[in-house]
Tab-separated table of C-alpha atoms in Angstrom:
chain	number	residue	atom	x	y	z
A	26	UNK	CA	-26.450	65.482	13.468
A	27	UNK	CA	-25.566	69.086	14.616
A	28	UNK	CA	-29.231	71.339	14.120
A	29	UNK	CA	-32.002	69.124	16.109
A	30	UNK	CA	-34.049	71.697	14.196
A	31	UNK	CA	-36.286	71.410	11.419
A	32	UNK	CA	-39.077	73.269	9.761
A	33	UNK	CA	-38.674	71.260	6.734
A	34	UNK	CA	-39.719	67.509	7.519
A	35	UNK	CA	-43.342	66.452	6.743
A	36	UNK	CA	-43.373	63.069	7.293
A	37	UNK	CA	-47.027	60.908	6.758
A	38	UNK	CA	-47.998	58.251	9.057
A	39	UNK	CA	-46.041	55.949	10.260
A	40	UNK	CA	-46.444	52.002	11.548
A	41	UNK	CA	-44.885	52.150	14.961
A	42	UNK	CA	-43.524	49.293	16.078
A	43	UNK	CA	-43.726	49.920	19.938
A	44	UNK	CA	-47.307	50.152	19.263
A	45	UNK	CA	-47.176	46.144	17.560
A	46	UNK	CA	-45.258	44.897	20.709
A	47	UNK	CA	-47.033	46.891	23.116
A	48	UNK	CA	-50.295	44.914	21.541
A	49	UNK	CA	-48.558	41.643	22.656
A	50	UNK	CA	-47.706	42.697	26.261
A	51	UNK	CA	-52.031	41.925	28.053
A	52	UNK	CA	-50.537	38.617	29.913
A	53	UNK	CA	-50.107	38.438	33.616
A	54	UNK	CA	-46.535	36.405	32.685
A	55	UNK	CA	-43.895	35.193	35.437
A	56	UNK	CA	-42.127	37.040	38.412
A	57	UNK	CA	-38.270	37.399	38.236
A	58	UNK	CA	-36.789	38.783	40.735
A	59	UNK	CA	-33.358	37.705	40.363
A	60	UNK	CA	-33.433	40.527	37.364
A	61	UNK	CA	-30.267	44.027	38.752
A	62	UNK	CA	-32.163	47.504	38.574
A	63	UNK	CA	-29.249	49.285	38.450
A	64	UNK	CA	-28.366	52.024	40.617
A	65	UNK	CA	-26.111	55.595	39.090
A	66	UNK	CA	-24.477	57.518	41.947
A	67	UNK	CA	-24.600	61.147	40.295
A	68	UNK	CA	-22.268	62.350	42.831
A	69	UNK	CA	-19.833	65.430	41.616
A	70	UNK	CA	-21.455	64.354	38.671
A	71	UNK	CA	-19.175	67.363	36.986
A	72	UNK	CA	-15.557	66.215	38.274
A	73	UNK	CA	-16.839	61.964	37.765
A	74	UNK	CA	-19.232	62.196	34.580
A	75	UNK	CA	-16.954	59.820	32.545
A	76	UNK	CA	-17.192	56.786	34.827
A	77	UNK	CA	-21.474	57.992	35.477
A	78	UNK	CA	-21.280	58.003	31.178
A	79	UNK	CA	-20.063	54.916	31.048
A	80	UNK	CA	-22.488	52.915	34.447
A	81	UNK	CA	-26.450	54.852	32.822
A	82	UNK	CA	-24.552	53.199	29.452
A	83	UNK	CA	-24.004	50.034	30.506
A	84	UNK	CA	-28.206	49.874	32.292
A	85	UNK	CA	-30.155	51.648	29.746
A	86	UNK	CA	-28.040	49.360	26.526
A	87	UNK	CA	-28.229	46.038	29.290
A	88	UNK	CA	-32.054	46.771	31.271
A	89	UNK	CA	-32.996	49.908	29.935
A	90	UNK	CA	-33.763	51.054	33.833
A	91	UNK	CA	-32.481	51.959	35.650
A	92	UNK	CA	-32.526	53.912	39.792
A	93	UNK	CA	-30.453	57.701	39.955
A	94	UNK	CA	-29.285	58.329	43.363
A	95	UNK	CA	-27.524	61.539	45.163
A	96	UNK	CA	-29.151	62.631	42.045
A	97	UNK	CA	-29.304	65.848	43.269
A	98	UNK	CA	-32.801	66.587	44.211
A	99	UNK	CA	-33.470	67.595	48.198
A	100	UNK	CA	-35.968	65.122	49.545
A	101	UNK	CA	-38.099	67.607	50.746
A	102	UNK	CA	-38.713	69.301	47.692
A	103	UNK	CA	-40.093	65.454	46.242
A	104	UNK	CA	-42.316	65.948	49.292
A	105	UNK	CA	-43.754	68.264	48.345
A	106	UNK	CA	-44.166	68.183	45.202
A	107	UNK	CA	-46.478	65.225	46.235
A	108	UNK	CA	-48.476	66.976	48.078
A	109	UNK	CA	-49.136	69.660	45.928
A	110	UNK	CA	-49.664	66.902	43.760
A	111	UNK	CA	-52.699	65.642	47.023
A	112	UNK	CA	-53.712	68.645	47.349
A	113	UNK	CA	-55.506	68.691	43.675
A	114	UNK	CA	-56.421	65.754	43.336
A	115	UNK	CA	-58.328	65.750	46.961
A	116	UNK	CA	-60.885	68.954	44.751
A	117	UNK	CA	-64.293	67.996	43.903
A	118	UNK	CA	-64.710	66.377	40.518
A	119	UNK	CA	-66.603	69.107	39.088
A	120	UNK	CA	-63.687	71.348	39.570
A	121	UNK	CA	-60.914	69.357	39.122
A	122	UNK	CA	-62.956	68.500	35.824
A	123	UNK	CA	-62.432	72.581	34.737
A	124	UNK	CA	-59.329	72.207	34.061
A	125	UNK	CA	-59.526	69.014	31.957
A	126	UNK	CA	-57.092	68.147	29.835
A	127	UNK	CA	-56.309	69.091	25.948
A	128	UNK	CA	-56.764	66.597	23.973
A	129	UNK	CA	-53.348	66.386	21.900
A	130	UNK	CA	-51.402	69.031	24.307
A	131	UNK	CA	-50.582	66.480	27.394
A	132	UNK	CA	-52.256	69.697	29.562
A	133	UNK	CA	-54.320	69.340	32.719
A	134	UNK	CA	-56.345	66.389	34.165
A	135	UNK	CA	-57.603	63.817	33.006
A	136	UNK	CA	-59.837	60.034	34.861
A	137	UNK	CA	-59.802	57.065	33.540
A	138	UNK	CA	-59.006	57.506	29.458
A	139	UNK	CA	-55.795	55.850	28.994
A	140	UNK	CA	-56.843	52.861	27.318
A	141	UNK	CA	-53.456	50.638	26.596
A	142	UNK	CA	-52.661	49.219	23.260
A	143	UNK	CA	-51.860	46.107	25.095
A	144	UNK	CA	-54.992	45.340	27.093
A	145	UNK	CA	-57.558	47.481	25.558
A	146	UNK	CA	-58.768	48.879	29.395
A	147	UNK	CA	-58.240	52.444	31.036
A	148	UNK	CA	-55.702	51.802	33.190
A	149	UNK	CA	-57.537	52.543	36.984
A	150	UNK	CA	-56.431	56.328	38.222
A	151	UNK	CA	-56.810	60.244	37.341
A	152	UNK	CA	-54.099	62.527	36.483
A	153	UNK	CA	-52.975	66.284	36.141
A	154	UNK	CA	-50.575	67.314	33.216
A	155	UNK	CA	-48.347	70.119	33.603
A	156	UNK	CA	-46.455	71.071	29.758
A	157	UNK	CA	-45.122	74.220	30.281
A	158	UNK	CA	-47.012	76.088	26.596
A	159	UNK	CA	-50.374	74.860	26.306
A	160	UNK	CA	-51.762	75.857	30.215
A	161	UNK	CA	-53.949	78.815	29.905
A	162	UNK	CA	-56.954	77.737	31.543
A	163	UNK	CA	-55.138	75.326	33.968
A	164	UNK	CA	-53.687	76.455	37.219
A	165	UNK	CA	-56.020	75.631	39.846
A	166	UNK	CA	-54.446	77.836	41.938
A	167	UNK	CA	-58.334	79.894	42.908
A	168	UNK	CA	-58.728	77.394	45.026
A	169	UNK	CA	-54.750	75.963	45.601
A	170	UNK	CA	-52.761	79.071	46.161
A	171	UNK	CA	-48.770	78.289	45.025
A	172	UNK	CA	-49.795	75.007	43.601
A	173	UNK	CA	-48.752	76.845	40.272
A	174	UNK	CA	-44.593	78.130	41.079
A	175	UNK	CA	-44.292	74.707	43.304
A	176	UNK	CA	-45.279	72.299	41.007
A	177	UNK	CA	-43.039	74.348	37.830
A	178	UNK	CA	-39.784	74.663	40.065
A	179	UNK	CA	-40.566	71.032	40.785
A	180	UNK	CA	-40.444	70.676	36.735
A	181	UNK	CA	-37.443	73.468	36.087
A	182	UNK	CA	-35.318	70.298	38.563
A	183	UNK	CA	-36.499	67.240	36.690
A	184	UNK	CA	-35.183	68.758	33.430
A	185	UNK	CA	-32.263	69.594	35.071
A	186	UNK	CA	-31.334	65.906	36.157
A	187	UNK	CA	-33.341	64.903	32.733
A	188	UNK	CA	-30.640	67.655	30.905
A	189	UNK	CA	-27.140	65.717	32.845
A	190	UNK	CA	-29.088	61.994	32.219
A	191	UNK	CA	-29.035	62.735	27.952
A	192	UNK	CA	-26.311	64.786	27.983
A	193	UNK	CA	-23.977	61.185	28.875
A	194	UNK	CA	-26.301	59.961	26.439
A	195	UNK	CA	-25.091	62.326	23.483
A	196	UNK	CA	-21.857	61.475	24.471
A	197	UNK	CA	-21.577	57.804	23.980
A	198	UNK	CA	-24.217	58.017	20.547
A	199	UNK	CA	-21.817	60.682	19.056
A	200	UNK	CA	-23.475	63.640	19.479
A	201	UNK	CA	-22.457	67.332	21.465
A	202	UNK	CA	-23.143	66.668	25.313
A	203	UNK	CA	-25.587	69.769	25.250
A	204	UNK	CA	-27.656	67.961	21.620
A	205	UNK	CA	-30.680	66.917	24.607
A	206	UNK	CA	-30.599	70.099	26.203
A	207	UNK	CA	-30.961	72.319	22.693
A	208	UNK	CA	-34.341	69.763	21.724
A	209	UNK	CA	-35.354	70.168	25.241
A	210	UNK	CA	-35.754	73.745	25.399
A	211	UNK	CA	-39.031	75.144	28.462
A	212	UNK	CA	-38.546	78.534	26.932
A	213	UNK	CA	-39.924	77.592	23.282
A	214	UNK	CA	-43.440	77.974	22.192
A	215	UNK	CA	-42.271	74.436	20.128
A	216	UNK	CA	-41.505	72.653	24.324
A	217	UNK	CA	-43.674	69.107	25.263
A	218	UNK	CA	-41.642	68.250	27.888
A	219	UNK	CA	-44.469	66.776	30.559
A	220	UNK	CA	-44.368	66.259	34.774
A	221	UNK	CA	-47.190	64.117	35.313
A	222	UNK	CA	-48.645	63.897	38.668
A	223	UNK	CA	-50.205	60.264	39.146
A	224	UNK	CA	-53.110	59.323	41.094
A	225	UNK	CA	-53.986	55.661	41.217
A	226	UNK	CA	-57.630	54.992	43.101
A	227	UNK	CA	-58.104	53.256	45.876
A	228	UNK	CA	-59.416	49.552	46.061
A	229	UNK	CA	-62.578	48.596	48.686
A	230	UNK	CA	-61.552	45.622	50.527
A	231	UNK	CA	-64.542	44.271	49.220
A	232	UNK	CA	-64.485	43.968	46.230
A	233	UNK	CA	-63.304	41.575	43.529
A	234	UNK	CA	-59.974	43.155	41.538
A	235	UNK	CA	-60.932	41.884	37.329
A	236	UNK	CA	-57.992	39.574	36.112
A	237	UNK	CA	-58.467	42.106	33.108
A	238	UNK	CA	-58.517	45.179	34.712
A	239	UNK	CA	-54.561	47.244	35.604
A	240	UNK	CA	-54.171	50.232	37.811
A	241	UNK	CA	-51.549	50.843	34.574
A	242	UNK	CA	-51.406	47.952	31.599
A	243	UNK	CA	-48.094	46.919	30.632
A	244	UNK	CA	-46.123	49.963	28.064
A	245	UNK	CA	-43.679	51.073	26.911
A	246	UNK	CA	-42.954	55.337	27.441
A	247	UNK	CA	-43.114	57.652	24.442
A	248	UNK	CA	-40.434	59.792	25.205
A	249	UNK	CA	-36.552	60.076	25.859
A	250	UNK	CA	-36.637	59.311	28.911
A	251	UNK	CA	-38.663	58.930	32.037
A	252	UNK	CA	-37.938	60.255	35.750
A	253	UNK	CA	-40.604	58.491	37.989
A	254	UNK	CA	-40.578	59.251	42.254
A	255	UNK	CA	-42.642	57.256	44.082
A	256	UNK	CA	-42.847	56.652	47.943
A	257	UNK	CA	-42.108	53.937	50.385
A	258	UNK	CA	-44.778	51.808	50.617
A	259	UNK	CA	-46.700	51.758	47.505
A	260	UNK	CA	-45.346	49.879	45.721
A	261	UNK	CA	-46.690	47.296	42.165
A	262	UNK	CA	-44.766	48.727	39.450
A	263	UNK	CA	-43.161	46.397	37.225
A	264	UNK	CA	-40.537	46.658	34.474
A	265	UNK	CA	-39.477	44.027	31.528
A	266	UNK	CA	-36.295	45.029	29.484
A	267	UNK	CA	-38.093	44.960	25.706
A	268	UNK	CA	-34.993	42.250	24.244
A	269	UNK	CA	-36.182	40.230	27.059
A	270	UNK	CA	-40.369	41.720	26.334
A	271	UNK	CA	-41.530	38.089	24.925
A	272	UNK	CA	-40.720	36.257	28.065
A	273	UNK	CA	-42.707	37.923	29.761
A	274	UNK	CA	-41.241	38.409	32.780
A	275	UNK	CA	-40.876	40.810	35.517
A	276	UNK	CA	-39.343	41.901	38.129
A	277	UNK	CA	-41.344	44.309	40.137
A	278	UNK	CA	-39.187	47.831	42.002
A	279	UNK	CA	-39.895	48.569	45.184
A	280	UNK	CA	-40.574	51.291	46.133
A	281	UNK	CA	-37.749	54.589	47.743
A	282	UNK	CA	-38.823	57.381	48.635
A	283	UNK	CA	-34.715	58.332	47.715
A	284	UNK	CA	-34.227	57.743	44.458
A	285	UNK	CA	-35.823	58.688	41.107
A	286	UNK	CA	-36.757	55.568	38.723
A	287	UNK	CA	-35.642	56.228	34.813
A	288	UNK	CA	-35.709	54.440	31.873
A	289	UNK	CA	-35.490	54.860	28.127
A	290	UNK	CA	-38.708	55.730	25.929
A	291	UNK	CA	-39.663	55.173	22.702
A	292	UNK	CA	-38.108	59.165	21.319
A	293	UNK	CA	-34.631	58.134	22.236
A	294	UNK	CA	-35.068	54.042	21.902
A	295	UNK	CA	-35.504	55.431	18.511
A	296	UNK	CA	-33.595	58.715	18.868
A	297	UNK	CA	-30.670	55.844	19.203
A	298	UNK	CA	-30.831	53.672	16.546
A	299	UNK	CA	-31.965	51.102	18.585
A	300	UNK	CA	-28.284	51.180	20.803
A	301	UNK	CA	-30.786	52.323	23.424
A	302	UNK	CA	-34.576	49.974	23.778
A	303	UNK	CA	-37.093	51.235	25.438
A	304	UNK	CA	-38.628	49.500	28.505
A	305	UNK	CA	-43.001	47.693	29.389
A	306	UNK	CA	-42.938	48.318	32.890
A	307	UNK	CA	-46.613	48.141	34.072
A	308	UNK	CA	-48.634	48.517	38.026
A	309	UNK	CA	-50.489	45.883	39.134
A	310	UNK	CA	-53.487	46.019	41.548
A	311	UNK	CA	-52.983	45.048	44.238
A	312	UNK	CA	-52.975	41.149	45.288
A	313	UNK	CA	-54.405	39.287	47.853
A	314	UNK	CA	-53.454	40.464	51.114
A	315	UNK	CA	-51.622	43.010	49.881
A	316	UNK	CA	-52.638	47.529	51.038
A	317	UNK	CA	-55.300	48.234	49.033
A	318	UNK	CA	-54.974	52.192	49.466
A	319	UNK	CA	-54.617	55.044	47.522
A	320	UNK	CA	-50.805	54.785	45.362
A	321	UNK	CA	-49.233	58.504	44.352
A	322	UNK	CA	-46.724	58.582	42.274
A	323	UNK	CA	-45.213	61.551	39.816
A	324	UNK	CA	-43.652	61.401	35.928
A	325	UNK	CA	-41.181	63.605	34.270
A	326	UNK	CA	-41.120	62.676	30.617
A	327	UNK	CA	-37.864	64.377	28.743
A	328	UNK	CA	-39.990	64.609	25.527
A	329	UNK	CA	-38.214	67.016	22.480
A	330	UNK	CA	-39.688	69.424	21.260
A	331	UNK	CA	-42.134	69.683	18.547
A	332	UNK	CA	-38.896	70.587	16.091
A	333	UNK	CA	-37.361	68.622	16.962
A	334	UNK	CA	-36.366	66.540	13.720
A	335	UNK	CA	-35.634	62.467	16.173
A	336	UNK	CA	-32.606	60.817	13.369
A	337	UNK	CA	-29.840	58.947	14.247
A	338	UNK	CA	-26.362	58.659	13.831
A	339	UNK	CA	-27.171	56.244	11.014
A	340	UNK	CA	-29.863	57.309	9.596
A	341	UNK	CA	-31.746	53.769	10.558
A	342	UNK	CA	-35.353	54.937	10.709
A	343	UNK	CA	-36.601	57.915	8.292
A	344	UNK	CA	-36.377	61.251	10.098
A	345	UNK	CA	-40.026	62.725	11.514
A	346	UNK	CA	-40.505	65.828	14.717
A	347	UNK	CA	-40.889	65.582	17.901
A	348	UNK	CA	-44.451	66.884	17.652
A	349	UNK	CA	-45.515	63.364	14.746
A	350	UNK	CA	-44.088	61.299	17.117
A	351	UNK	CA	-45.295	62.516	20.623
A	352	UNK	CA	-48.846	62.690	18.354
A	353	UNK	CA	-49.172	59.453	16.970
A	354	UNK	CA	-48.399	57.680	20.623
A	355	UNK	CA	-51.437	60.183	21.424
A	356	UNK	CA	-53.918	59.119	19.394
A	357	UNK	CA	-53.448	55.069	20.466
A	358	UNK	CA	-53.698	54.945	23.642
A	359	UNK	CA	-56.379	57.486	25.355
A	360	UNK	CA	-59.706	57.355	24.949
A	361	UNK	CA	-61.381	59.476	20.915
């Protein structure tokens, strides 16, 4: 396909197979520490692009989850992004509520409103979403000077890394290298990629842990590609490749501050005619003897502009705009 946008597509609501799968993933499963989470070195990207492309494709098609090293984002920049997030979450509930989530636009602050189809209970966290075209009234710069430029700069740098990775997938799928870059245009009013700051609440030492409550229930992401930044020592993330979902074998991902952990999302799975599988993941609550302190992470979700039509090279699925696709997923995951 040579053109990524259209204004003519009008599709009915689809019954998304992704949600059907997700609804069956709420059990505890078993732990599998033997599964490999591959690390892909992005250094000297232009000269090594063919080699990197093959490594990314193998990791993505076989596992759906991988980590990037030598990705070009300075560690001081990442640490500053975490500090920026902590400053926001330290604000009072009343102040954060002034920047409340704009429903359907993935922008602003929410707390314990995301309900996964896998478990039916709210994730034990709060988050702040940055989606460029929809941020009017949502910036807390009146009490956090510099918050906005820091967040926007970090979002832009995340997009650069994501587009490098997606250009490799474009090559393998038979699109031109800039296909996904054009589909994620930060200058467009249709842009809907999102930077998400996440704060998982600390758990009191004397609190009993409900086995049916998770920091984040099992799910796949809505987008094309997720970049996740974690802090050393703040674990809990577990992954289960989509093609192995029925076995429900979960592999812990040891957090490392100098890597970017990535997974394929449902949008790219559909766009690739299922050649690139999305990946189930979750964030567990602390077990006996584990640290119950707060957990912070930052995610960038590369999701195509609203007017972009998602249709794979082989047209396995009916065409659907990215706006229609994301709205269906948001509606299924947030409490009304």
